[in-house]
PDB file of C-alpha atoms in Angstrom:
ATOM      1  CA  MET A   1      69.243 138.556  40.836  1.00  0.00           C
ATOM      2  CA  ALA A   2      66.275 136.452  42.003  1.00  0.00           C
ATOM      3  CA  PRO A   3      65.855 136.271  45.784  1.00  0.00           C
ATOM      4  CA  LEU A   4      66.723 133.034  47.561  1.00  0.00           C
ATOM      5  CA  LEU A   5      63.794 131.498  49.414  1.00  0.00           C
ATOM      6  CA  PRO A   6      63.818 128.670  52.000  1.00  0.00           C
ATOM      7  CA  THR A   7      62.726 125.639  49.973  1.00  0.00           C
ATOM      8  CA  ALA A   8      61.525 122.246  51.183  1.00  0.00           C
ATOM      9  CA  SER A   9      62.967 119.191  49.452  1.00  0.00           C
ATOM     10  CA  ALA A  10      60.606 117.746  46.863  1.00  0.00           C
ATOM     11  CA  ASN A  11      60.793 114.197  48.212  1.00  0.00           C
ATOM     12  CA  THR A  12      61.015 114.450  52.016  1.00  0.00           C
ATOM     13  CA  GLY A  13      59.625 117.906  52.787  1.00  0.00           C
ATOM     14  CA  GLU A  14      62.686 118.809  54.879  1.00  0.00           C
ATOM     15  CA  THR A  15      64.128 122.287  54.399  1.00  0.00           C
ATOM     16  CA  PHE A  16      67.884 122.540  53.976  1.00  0.00           C
ATOM     17  CA  LEU A  17      68.428 125.013  51.128  1.00  0.00           C
ATOM     18  CA  SER A  18      67.340 128.455  49.979  1.00  0.00           C
ATOM     19  CA  LEU A  19      66.775 128.542  46.220  1.00  0.00           C
ATOM     20  CA  PRO A  20      65.365 130.899  43.564  1.00  0.00           C
ATOM     21  CA  ALA A  21      61.676 130.435  42.784  1.00  0.00           C
ATOM     22  CA  GLY A  22      61.072 127.468  40.478  1.00  0.00           C
ATOM     23  CA  PHE A  23      64.120 125.481  41.594  1.00  0.00           C
ATOM     24  CA  GLN A  24      63.828 122.236  43.542  1.00  0.00           C
ATOM     25  CA  TYR A  25      65.981 119.512  45.076  1.00  0.00           C
ATOM     26  CA  ASN A  26      65.695 116.049  46.596  1.00  0.00           C
ATOM     27  CA  VAL A  27      67.403 114.650  49.684  1.00  0.00           C
ATOM     28  CA  ILE A  28      68.652 111.116  49.074  1.00  0.00           C
ATOM     29  CA  GLY A  29      71.341 110.632  51.702  1.00  0.00           C
ATOM     30  CA  ARG A  30      72.705 112.415  54.743  1.00  0.00           C
ATOM     31  CA  ALA A  31      75.892 111.479  56.577  1.00  0.00           C
ATOM     32  CA  GLY A  32      74.993 109.899  59.896  1.00  0.00           C
ATOM     33  CA  SER A  33      71.425 108.958  58.978  1.00  0.00           C
ATOM     34  CA  LEU A  34      70.664 105.265  59.448  1.00  0.00           C
ATOM     35  CA  MET A  35      70.911 102.930  56.469  1.00  0.00           C
ATOM     36  CA  SER A  36      68.611  99.939  56.012  1.00  0.00           C
ATOM     37  CA  ASN A  37      71.028  97.733  57.981  1.00  0.00           C
ATOM     38  CA  GLY A  38      70.904 100.084  60.978  1.00  0.00           C
ATOM     39  CA  MET A  39      74.437 101.435  60.456  1.00  0.00           C
ATOM     40  CA  PRO A  40      75.039 105.182  60.020  1.00  0.00           C
ATOM     41  CA  THR A  41      75.530 106.529  56.513  1.00  0.00           C
ATOM     42  CA  PRO A  42      79.279 107.135  56.003  1.00  0.00           C
ATOM     43  CA  THR A  43      80.720 110.604  55.508  1.00  0.00           C
ATOM     44  CA  LEU A  44      82.614 112.281  52.652  1.00  0.00           C
ATOM     45  CA  HIS A  45      80.235 111.538  49.773  1.00  0.00           C
ATOM     46  CA  ASP A  46      82.024 111.761  46.424  1.00  0.00           C
ATOM     47  CA  GLY A  47      81.791 110.344  42.899  1.00  0.00           C
ATOM     48  CA  MET A  48      78.652 108.395  42.012  1.00  0.00           C
ATOM     49  CA  ALA A  49      76.472 107.142  39.170  1.00  0.00           C
ATOM     50  CA  ALA A  50      72.921 105.817  38.750  1.00  0.00           C
ATOM     51  CA  PHE A  51      71.962 102.531  37.081  1.00  0.00           C
ATOM     52  CA  PRO A  52      68.791 100.613  36.174  1.00  0.00           C
ATOM     53  CA  TYR A  53      67.626  98.311  38.960  1.00  0.00           C
ATOM     54  CA  ARG A  54      65.044  95.503  38.901  1.00  0.00           C
ATOM     55  CA  GLY A  55      65.015  94.551  42.578  1.00  0.00           C
ATOM     56  CA  PHE A  56      62.296  97.101  43.357  1.00  0.00           C
ATOM     57  CA  PRO A  57      59.580  98.288  40.954  1.00  0.00           C
ATOM     58  CA  ASN A  58      60.306 101.545  39.132  1.00  0.00           C
ATOM     59  CA  SER A  59      63.643 102.117  40.859  1.00  0.00           C
ATOM     60  CA  LEU A  60      67.283 102.858  40.162  1.00  0.00           C
ATOM     61  CA  ALA A  61      70.520 102.066  41.992  1.00  0.00           C
ATOM     62  CA  LEU A  62      72.793 104.963  42.929  1.00  0.00           C
ATOM     63  CA  ILE A  63      76.324 103.776  43.785  1.00  0.00           C
ATOM     64  CA  ARG A  64      78.208 106.424  45.763  1.00  0.00           C
ATOM     65  CA  ASN A  65      81.850 106.794  46.799  1.00  0.00           C
ATOM     66  CA  HIS A  66      83.022 107.770  50.283  1.00  0.00           C
ATOM     67  CA  GLU A  67      86.442 109.435  50.294  1.00  0.00           C
ATOM     68  CA  ASN A  68      87.444 108.297  53.770  1.00  0.00           C
ATOM     69  CA  SER A  69      91.180 108.141  54.438  1.00  0.00           C
ATOM     70  CA  GLY A  70      91.081 107.006  58.069  1.00  0.00           C
ATOM     71  CA  PHE A  71      91.043 103.602  59.646  1.00  0.00           C
ATOM     72  CA  ALA A  72      88.114 101.220  60.055  1.00  0.00           C
ATOM     73  CA  GLY A  73      86.096 102.003  63.155  1.00  0.00           C
ATOM     74  CA  SER A  74      86.734 105.737  62.890  1.00  0.00           C
ATOM     75  CA  GLY A  75      83.854 108.174  62.619  1.00  0.00           C
ATOM     76  CA  GLY A  76      82.150 108.113  59.224  1.00  0.00           C
ATOM     77  CA  ALA A  77      83.773 104.876  58.031  1.00  0.00           C
ATOM     78  CA  VAL A  78      82.125 102.482  55.591  1.00  0.00           C
ATOM     79  CA  THR A  79      81.419  99.286  57.530  1.00  0.00           C
ATOM     80  CA  GLY A  80      80.775  96.208  55.400  1.00  0.00           C
ATOM     81  CA  THR A  81      80.690  92.476  56.059  1.00  0.00           C
ATOM     82  CA  THR A  82      83.404  91.580  53.507  1.00  0.00           C
ATOM     83  CA  PRO A  83      86.013  94.385  53.492  1.00  0.00           C
ATOM     84  CA  TYR A  84      88.954  94.314  51.107  1.00  0.00           C
ATOM     85  CA  ASP A  85      91.154  95.535  53.977  1.00  0.00           C
ATOM     86  CA  ALA A  86      89.790  95.292  57.514  1.00  0.00           C
ATOM     87  CA  ASN A  87      91.892  98.301  58.548  1.00  0.00           C
ATOM     88  CA  ALA A  88      90.561 100.777  55.953  1.00  0.00           C
ATOM     89  CA  ALA A  89      87.547 103.108  56.200  1.00  0.00           C
ATOM     90  CA  GLY A  90      86.616 103.959  52.604  1.00  0.00           C
ATOM     91  CA  GLY A  91      84.276 102.357  50.095  1.00  0.00           C
ATOM     92  CA  THR A  92      80.863 102.803  48.519  1.00  0.00           C
ATOM     93  CA  THR A  93      77.227 102.653  49.521  1.00  0.00           C
ATOM     94  CA  THR A  94      74.329 101.805  47.237  1.00  0.00           C
ATOM     95  CA  LEU A  95      70.982 103.575  47.441  1.00  0.00           C
ATOM     96  CA  ILE A  96      67.879 102.133  45.794  1.00  0.00           C
ATOM     97  CA  VAL A  97      65.729 105.120  44.824  1.00  0.00           C
ATOM     98  CA  ASP A  98      62.085 105.143  43.689  1.00  0.00           C
ATOM     99  CA  LYS A  99      62.111 107.023  40.382  1.00  0.00           C
ATOM    100  CA  GLN A 100      58.674 108.578  40.929  1.00  0.00           C
ATOM    101  CA  THR A 101      58.827 109.645  44.573  1.00  0.00           C
ATOM    102  CA  ARG A 102      62.648 110.041  44.666  1.00  0.00           C
ATOM    103  CA  LEU A 103      62.550 108.407  48.094  1.00  0.00           C
ATOM    104  CA  VAL A 104      65.248 105.936  49.145  1.00  0.00           C
ATOM    105  CA  VAL A 105      63.725 102.472  49.623  1.00  0.00           C
ATOM    106  CA  ASN A 106      66.930 100.615  50.542  1.00  0.00           C
ATOM    107  CA  THR A 107      70.562 101.472  51.223  1.00  0.00           C
ATOM    108  CA  PHE A 108      73.574  99.345  52.104  1.00  0.00           C
ATOM    109  CA  PRO A 109      77.405  99.258  52.000  1.00  0.00           C
ATOM    110  CA  SER A 110      78.489  97.844  48.637  1.00  0.00           C
ATOM    111  CA  LEU A 111      82.292  98.165  48.929  1.00  0.00           C
ATOM    112  CA  SER A 112      84.320  98.497  52.124  1.00  0.00           C
ATOM    113  CA  GLY A 113      87.908  98.312  53.299  1.00  0.00           C
ATOM    114  CA  THR A 114      89.283 100.683  50.674  1.00  0.00           C
ATOM    115  CA  VAL A 115      90.911 104.125  50.984  1.00  0.00           C
ATOM    116  CA  ARG A 116      90.022 107.577  49.687  1.00  0.00           C
ATOM    117  CA  ASN A 117      87.450 106.518  47.099  1.00  0.00           C
ATOM    118  CA  CYS A 118      87.299 109.783  45.203  1.00  0.00           C
ATOM    119  CA  GLY A 119      86.262 109.423  41.576  1.00  0.00           C
ATOM    120  CA  GLY A 120      85.544 106.562  39.226  1.00  0.00           C
ATOM    121  CA  GLY A 121      83.094 106.001  36.430  1.00  0.00           C
ATOM    122  CA  PRO A 122      80.203 103.897  35.120  1.00  0.00           C
ATOM    123  CA  THR A 123      80.638 101.053  32.634  1.00  0.00           C
ATOM    124  CA  PRO A 124      78.427 100.241  29.630  1.00  0.00           C
ATOM    125  CA  TRP A 125      77.476  96.989  31.416  1.00  0.00           C
ATOM    126  CA  ASN A 126      76.011  98.942  34.365  1.00  0.00           C
ATOM    127  CA  THR A 127      78.664  98.629  37.044  1.00  0.00           C
ATOM    128  CA  TRP A 128      80.553 101.354  38.889  1.00  0.00           C
ATOM    129  CA  ILE A 129      84.353 101.490  38.977  1.00  0.00           C
ATOM    130  CA  SER A 130      85.439 103.068  42.259  1.00  0.00           C
ATOM    131  CA  CYS A 131      88.980 104.478  42.382  1.00  0.00           C
ATOM    132  CA  GLU A 132      91.384 104.856  45.288  1.00  0.00           C
ATOM    133  CA  GLU A 133      93.242 108.169  45.260  1.00  0.00           C
ATOM    134  CA  THR A 134      96.256 106.993  47.249  1.00  0.00           C
ATOM    135  CA  PRO A 135      98.658 104.036  46.937  1.00  0.00           C
ATOM    136  CA  VAL A 136      99.376 103.973  50.677  1.00  0.00           C
ATOM    137  CA  GLY A 137      99.630 100.418  51.974  1.00  0.00           C
ATOM    138  CA  THR A 138     101.119  98.326  54.736  1.00  0.00           C
ATOM    139  CA  LEU A 139     103.811 100.903  55.487  1.00  0.00           C
ATOM    140  CA  GLY A 140     100.983 103.302  56.314  1.00  0.00           C
ATOM    141  CA  GLY A 141      99.370 100.971  58.838  1.00  0.00           C
ATOM    142  CA  LEU A 142      96.953  99.220  56.490  1.00  0.00           C
ATOM    143  CA  ALA A 143      96.680  95.469  56.073  1.00  0.00           C
ATOM    144  CA  LYS A 144      96.938  95.414  52.263  1.00  0.00           C
ATOM    145  CA  PRO A 145      98.332  97.494  49.396  1.00  0.00           C
ATOM    146  CA  HIS A 146      96.072 100.225  48.016  1.00  0.00           C
ATOM    147  CA  GLY A 147      95.883 102.562  45.032  1.00  0.00           C
ATOM    148  CA  TYR A 148      93.596 100.385  42.907  1.00  0.00           C
ATOM    149  CA  CYS A 149      90.268 100.394  41.088  1.00  0.00           C
ATOM    150  CA  PHE A 150      87.356  98.217  42.238  1.00  0.00           C
ATOM    151  CA  GLU A 151      84.283  97.219  40.227  1.00  0.00           C
ATOM    152  CA  VAL A 152      80.991  97.486  42.134  1.00  0.00           C
ATOM    153  CA  GLY A 153      77.766  95.876  40.933  1.00  0.00           C
ATOM    154  CA  ARG A 154      74.208  96.943  41.671  1.00  0.00           C
ATOM    155  CA  ARG A 155      73.703  94.125  44.170  1.00  0.00           C
ATOM    156  CA  LEU A 156      75.819  93.224  47.178  1.00  0.00           C
ATOM    157  CA  ARG A 157      78.262  90.458  46.298  1.00  0.00           C
ATOM    158  CA  GLY A 158      81.292  88.765  47.866  1.00  0.00           C
ATOM    159  CA  GLN A 159      84.860  89.753  48.583  1.00  0.00           C
ATOM    160  CA  PRO A 160      86.040  92.887  46.731  1.00  0.00           C
ATOM    161  CA  VAL A 161      88.658  92.351  44.023  1.00  0.00           C
ATOM    162  CA  ALA A 162      91.384  94.930  43.419  1.00  0.00           C
ATOM    163  CA  LEU A 163      91.862  95.436  39.667  1.00  0.00           C
ATOM    164  CA  LYS A 164      95.630  95.474  40.026  1.00  0.00           C
ATOM    165  CA  GLN A 165      96.485  95.434  36.325  1.00  0.00           C
ATOM    166  CA  MET A 166      94.659  98.751  35.932  1.00  0.00           C
ATOM    167  CA  GLY A 167      97.519 100.329  37.864  1.00  0.00           C
ATOM    168  CA  ARG A 168      98.509 101.288  41.384  1.00  0.00           C
ATOM    169  CA  PHE A 169      98.677 105.073  41.606  1.00  0.00           C
ATOM    170  CA  ARG A 170      96.652 108.112  42.665  1.00  0.00           C
ATOM    171  CA  HIS A 171      93.570 107.294  40.641  1.00  0.00           C
ATOM    172  CA  GLU A 172      90.892 109.887  40.045  1.00  0.00           C
ATOM    173  CA  ALA A 173      88.389 108.888  37.380  1.00  0.00           C
ATOM    174  CA  VAL A 174      87.773 106.379  34.604  1.00  0.00           C
ATOM    175  CA  ALA A 175      85.748 106.274  31.413  1.00  0.00           C
ATOM    176  CA  VAL A 176      84.937 103.221  29.316  1.00  0.00           C
ATOM    177  CA  ASP A 177      84.780 103.374  25.530  1.00  0.00           C
ATOM    178  CA  ALA A 178      81.606 101.464  24.700  1.00  0.00           C
ATOM    179  CA  ALA A 179      82.849 100.347  21.282  1.00  0.00           C
ATOM    180  CA  SER A 180      86.138  98.765  22.374  1.00  0.00           C
ATOM    181  CA  GLY A 181      85.606  98.167  26.097  1.00  0.00           C
ATOM    182  CA  ASN A 182      88.910  99.922  26.794  1.00  0.00           C
ATOM    183  CA  VAL A 183      89.121 101.855  30.063  1.00  0.00           C
ATOM    184  CA  TYR A 184      90.722 105.308  30.194  1.00  0.00           C
ATOM    185  CA  LEU A 185      92.138 106.509  33.518  1.00  0.00           C
ATOM    186  CA  THR A 186      93.234 109.844  34.974  1.00  0.00           C
ATOM    187  CA  GLU A 187      95.917 110.331  37.622  1.00  0.00           C
ATOM    188  CA  ASP A 188      95.553 113.048  40.281  1.00  0.00           C
ATOM    189  CA  ASN A 189      99.220 113.764  40.863  1.00  0.00           C
ATOM    190  CA  THR A 190     101.915 116.228  39.795  1.00  0.00           C
ATOM    191  CA  PRO A 191     103.195 115.240  37.316  1.00  0.00           C
ATOM    192  CA  ALA A 192     100.544 112.833  36.046  1.00  0.00           C
ATOM    193  CA  GLY A 193      99.925 110.481  33.171  1.00  0.00           C
ATOM    194  CA  PHE A 194      96.836 109.628  31.149  1.00  0.00           C
ATOM    195  CA  TYR A 195      96.335 105.865  30.800  1.00  0.00           C
ATOM    196  CA  ARG A 196      94.296 103.252  29.020  1.00  0.00           C
ATOM    197  CA  TYR A 197      93.615  99.688  30.094  1.00  0.00           C
ATOM    198  CA  ILE A 198      92.952  97.128  27.369  1.00  0.00           C
ATOM    199  CA  PRO A 199      91.182  94.172  29.006  1.00  0.00           C
ATOM    200  CA  ASN A 200      91.895  90.662  27.800  1.00  0.00           C
ATOM    201  CA  VAL A 201      88.134  90.087  27.634  1.00  0.00           C
ATOM    202  CA  ARG A 202      85.766  92.978  26.982  1.00  0.00           C
ATOM    203  CA  GLY A 203      83.611  93.620  30.039  1.00  0.00           C
ATOM    204  CA  GLN A 204      85.665  91.290  32.273  1.00  0.00           C
ATOM    205  CA  LEU A 205      88.131  93.691  33.854  1.00  0.00           C
ATOM    206  CA  ALA A 206      89.268  91.293  36.583  1.00  0.00           C
ATOM    207  CA  LEU A 207      90.558  88.806  33.984  1.00  0.00           C
ATOM    208  CA  GLY A 208      93.579  90.985  33.333  1.00  0.00           C
ATOM    209  CA  GLY A 209      94.783  93.167  30.531  1.00  0.00           C
ATOM    210  CA  SER A 210      97.432  95.677  29.479  1.00  0.00           C
ATOM    211  CA  LEU A 211      98.045  99.146  30.926  1.00  0.00           C
ATOM    212  CA  GLN A 212      99.446 101.867  28.688  1.00  0.00           C
ATOM    213  CA  MET A 213     100.332 105.549  29.042  1.00  0.00           C
ATOM    214  CA  LEU A 214      99.715 108.251  26.461  1.00  0.00           C
ATOM    215  CA  ALA A 215     102.697 109.749  24.619  1.00  0.00           C
ATOM    216  CA  VAL A 216     102.894 112.422  21.926  1.00  0.00           C
ATOM    217  CA  THR A 217     104.230 111.131  18.617  1.00  0.00           C
ATOM    218  CA  GLY A 218     107.696 112.546  17.926  1.00  0.00           C
ATOM    219  CA  ARG A 219     107.835 114.451  21.236  1.00  0.00           C
ATOM    220  CA  PRO A 220     109.176 112.213  24.016  1.00  0.00           C
ATOM    221  CA  ASN A 221     108.051 113.374  27.460  1.00  0.00           C
ATOM    222  CA  ALA A 222     105.933 116.148  25.952  1.00  0.00           C
ATOM    223  CA  ASP A 223     105.000 118.654  28.661  1.00  0.00           C
ATOM    224  CA  LEU A 224     101.249 119.233  28.316  1.00  0.00           C
ATOM    225  CA  ARG A 225     100.742 120.811  31.720  1.00  0.00           C
ATOM    226  CA  THR A 226     100.212 124.381  30.491  1.00  0.00           C
ATOM    227  CA  GLY A 227     100.610 126.552  27.417  1.00  0.00           C
ATOM    228  CA  GLN A 228      98.635 124.438  24.955  1.00  0.00           C
ATOM    229  CA  THR A 229      97.225 125.982  21.781  1.00  0.00           C
ATOM    230  CA  LEU A 230      93.570 125.712  20.873  1.00  0.00           C
ATOM    231  CA  ASN A 231      92.704 124.211  17.478  1.00  0.00           C
ATOM    232  CA  ALA A 232      96.094 122.498  17.135  1.00  0.00           C
ATOM    233  CA  SER A 233      95.863 118.732  16.628  1.00  0.00           C
ATOM    234  CA  ILE A 234      98.314 116.599  18.626  1.00  0.00           C
ATOM    235  CA  PRO A 235      99.025 113.077  17.280  1.00  0.00           C
ATOM    236  CA  VAL A 236      99.500 110.537  20.045  1.00  0.00           C
ATOM    237  CA  GLU A 237     100.530 106.946  20.675  1.00  0.00           C
ATOM    238  CA  TRP A 238     100.786 104.645  23.685  1.00  0.00           C
ATOM    239  CA  VAL A 239     103.671 103.143  25.660  1.00  0.00           C
ATOM    240  CA  ASN A 240     103.343  99.948  27.688  1.00  0.00           C
ATOM    241  CA  ILE A 241     103.561  99.878  31.486  1.00  0.00           C
ATOM    242  CA  ALA A 242     105.571  96.755  32.316  1.00  0.00           C
ATOM    243  CA  ASP A 243     104.646  96.611  36.012  1.00  0.00           C
ATOM    244  CA  PRO A 244     101.243  98.182  36.734  1.00  0.00           C
ATOM    245  CA  ASP A 245     101.359  97.032  40.378  1.00  0.00           C
ATOM    246  CA  PRO A 246     104.808  98.021  41.672  1.00  0.00           C
ATOM    247  CA  ALA A 247     105.598  97.372  45.334  1.00  0.00           C
ATOM    248  CA  LEU A 248     107.493 100.673  45.300  1.00  0.00           C
ATOM    249  CA  ALA A 249     104.167 102.529  45.038  1.00  0.00           C
ATOM    250  CA  ASP A 250     103.764 102.162  48.804  1.00  0.00           C
ATOM    251  CA  THR A 251     106.427 104.852  49.222  1.00  0.00           C
ATOM    252  CA  ASP A 252     106.456 106.472  45.755  1.00  0.00           C
ATOM    253  CA  ALA A 253     103.058 107.412  44.324  1.00  0.00           C
ATOM    254  CA  ALA A 254     104.719 108.087  40.951  1.00  0.00           C
ATOM    255  CA  ALA A 255     106.055 104.538  40.526  1.00  0.00           C
ATOM    256  CA  VAL A 256     103.722 103.766  37.603  1.00  0.00           C
ATOM    257  CA  TYR A 257     104.083 107.219  36.044  1.00  0.00           C
ATOM    258  CA  LEU A 258     107.884 106.958  36.042  1.00  0.00           C
ATOM    259  CA  GLN A 259     107.721 103.742  34.021  1.00  0.00           C
ATOM    260  CA  GLY A 260     105.740 105.496  31.316  1.00  0.00           C
ATOM    261  CA  ALA A 261     107.907 108.607  31.466  1.00  0.00           C
ATOM    262  CA  ALA A 262     111.015 106.461  30.919  1.00  0.00           C
ATOM    263  CA  LEU A 263     109.485 105.413  27.589  1.00  0.00           C
ATOM    264  CA  GLY A 264     108.540 108.952  26.543  1.00  0.00           C
ATOM    265  CA  GLY A 265     105.075 109.272  28.081  1.00  0.00           C
ATOM    266  CA  ALA A 266     103.471 112.720  28.140  1.00  0.00           C
ATOM    267  CA  LYS A 267     103.339 114.867  31.261  1.00  0.00           C
ATOM    268  CA  PHE A 268     100.082 116.342  32.608  1.00  0.00           C
ATOM    269  CA  THR A 269      99.266 117.810  36.009  1.00  0.00           C
ATOM    270  CA  ARG A 270      96.469 116.698  38.338  1.00  0.00           C
ATOM    271  CA  LEU A 271      94.127 115.031  35.886  1.00  0.00           C
ATOM    272  CA  GLU A 272      90.596 114.781  37.277  1.00  0.00           C
ATOM    273  CA  GLY A 273      87.225 114.049  35.666  1.00  0.00           C
ATOM    274  CA  CYS A 274      87.022 111.605  32.766  1.00  0.00           C
ATOM    275  CA  PHE A 275      83.877 110.901  30.730  1.00  0.00           C
ATOM    276  CA  ALA A 276      82.839 108.922  27.664  1.00  0.00           C
ATOM    277  CA  ASN A 277      80.991 111.240  25.302  1.00  0.00           C
ATOM    278  CA  ALA A 278      79.684 110.203  21.880  1.00  0.00           C
ATOM    279  CA  GLY A 279      82.814 108.451  20.680  1.00  0.00           C
ATOM    280  CA  THR A 280      85.343 110.590  22.538  1.00  0.00           C
ATOM    281  CA  ILE A 281      86.879 110.474  25.994  1.00  0.00           C
ATOM    282  CA  ASP A 282      86.843 113.880  27.711  1.00  0.00           C
ATOM    283  CA  PHE A 283      89.111 114.607  30.667  1.00  0.00           C
ATOM    284  CA  THR A 284      90.186 117.643  32.665  1.00  0.00           C
ATOM    285  CA  SER A 285      93.324 119.002  34.304  1.00  0.00           C
ATOM    286  CA  THR A 286      92.843 120.735  37.659  1.00  0.00           C
ATOM    287  CA  ASN A 287      96.118 122.666  37.627  1.00  0.00           C
ATOM    288  CA  GLY A 288      96.545 122.872  33.867  1.00  0.00           C
ATOM    289  CA  GLY A 289      95.410 126.432  33.213  1.00  0.00           C
ATOM    290  CA  ASN A 290      91.701 125.617  32.793  1.00  0.00           C
ATOM    291  CA  GLN A 291      92.408 122.797  30.360  1.00  0.00           C
ATOM    292  CA  ASP A 292      89.818 120.339  29.173  1.00  0.00           C
ATOM    293  CA  TRP A 293      90.878 117.605  26.774  1.00  0.00           C
ATOM    294  CA  ASP A 294      89.346 115.233  24.273  1.00  0.00           C
ATOM    295  CA  LYS A 295      91.033 111.949  23.451  1.00  0.00           C
ATOM    296  CA  PHE A 296      90.749 110.442  19.972  1.00  0.00           C
ATOM    297  CA  GLY A 297      93.349 112.198  19.756  1.00  0.00           C
ATOM    298  CA  VAL A 298      94.507 114.599  22.435  1.00  0.00           C
ATOM    299  CA  THR A 299      92.492 117.759  22.038  1.00  0.00           C
ATOM    300  CA  PRO A 300      92.811 120.653  24.498  1.00  0.00           C
ATOM    301  CA  ARG A 301      89.875 123.004  24.753  1.00  0.00           C
ATOM    302  CA  SER A 302      89.123 126.044  26.872  1.00  0.00           C
ATOM    303  CA  ARG A 303      86.485 126.147  29.587  1.00  0.00           C
ATOM    304  CA  SER A 304      84.380 128.141  27.120  1.00  0.00           C
ATOM    305  CA  GLY A 305      83.952 124.901  25.182  1.00  0.00           C
ATOM    306  CA  THR A 306      86.079 125.730  22.135  1.00  0.00           C
ATOM    307  CA  ARG A 307      87.428 122.415  20.931  1.00  0.00           C
ATOM    308  CA  ASN A 308      90.532 121.472  19.018  1.00  0.00           C
ATOM    309  CA  ALA A 309      90.427 119.426  15.850  1.00  0.00           C
ATOM    310  CA  ARG A 310      90.835 115.734  16.620  1.00  0.00           C
ATOM    311  CA  SER A 311      93.420 113.362  15.241  1.00  0.00           C
ATOM    312  CA  ASP A 312      92.910 109.629  14.965  1.00  0.00           C
ATOM    313  CA  LEU A 313      94.528 107.156  17.345  1.00  0.00           C
TER     314      LEU A 313
END
């Protein structure tokens, strides 16, 4: 095994890591360091994505989640000028990074007043969807309901808009099918559903749409949590979620899932990452016995990468 050597970051010259010879890293954001507006960088960095950016020459915009669950004003909170909920500490920050030097040239809060922004995903139209991983709301001391997705652009804009028709539950990640504009969503709960959101207008998620949950054809409430067989195609269909924004979610995180289950929706456990990949949607199950899945149709594969045959949706 190659020895680990103290290594300075390629962009700032600071030394934080020991790496094998030939490896390098860049430092683009440290919790507590001052942002361009003079506020400290929030804590609990999580899901993020990079996008083209024209505001500075030769730069990109990195939009980054902060999985803060506390209240506004607590240590590490995201502090913005137009919070969704003035009581909540989560959100996103945006870093403008020079692509040549890898130095940060600007950074600012881009979403604030949300809770436990864990995962999310990029869209084909270069925005970031940031997901709340808890539906806690006013009964938990917050000013508004939570458990939603929020769309974040590359530039700071006005009041955040909760995408309520995309469901109120323990969101983890999303992936957008570039061909249809449909959004696929994972749920980090036990049990959990796998969902798709069909927007009324492609690329305009806030204009409403329909939320559906995956079901296995001919197998109501199919239990896909463990014990799946590689190379066995599973035909699937979708059931409609009548109320994607139930008030009951404040006390029951499974309120959306139970609607789908009542119509035969399939059962997963702790769904996590979700990615668009060359015409498929890949997603993973944390507690599912090392399961990875492809959708188009539902295709379990092992962590070794062996992939099931796909069926059409």
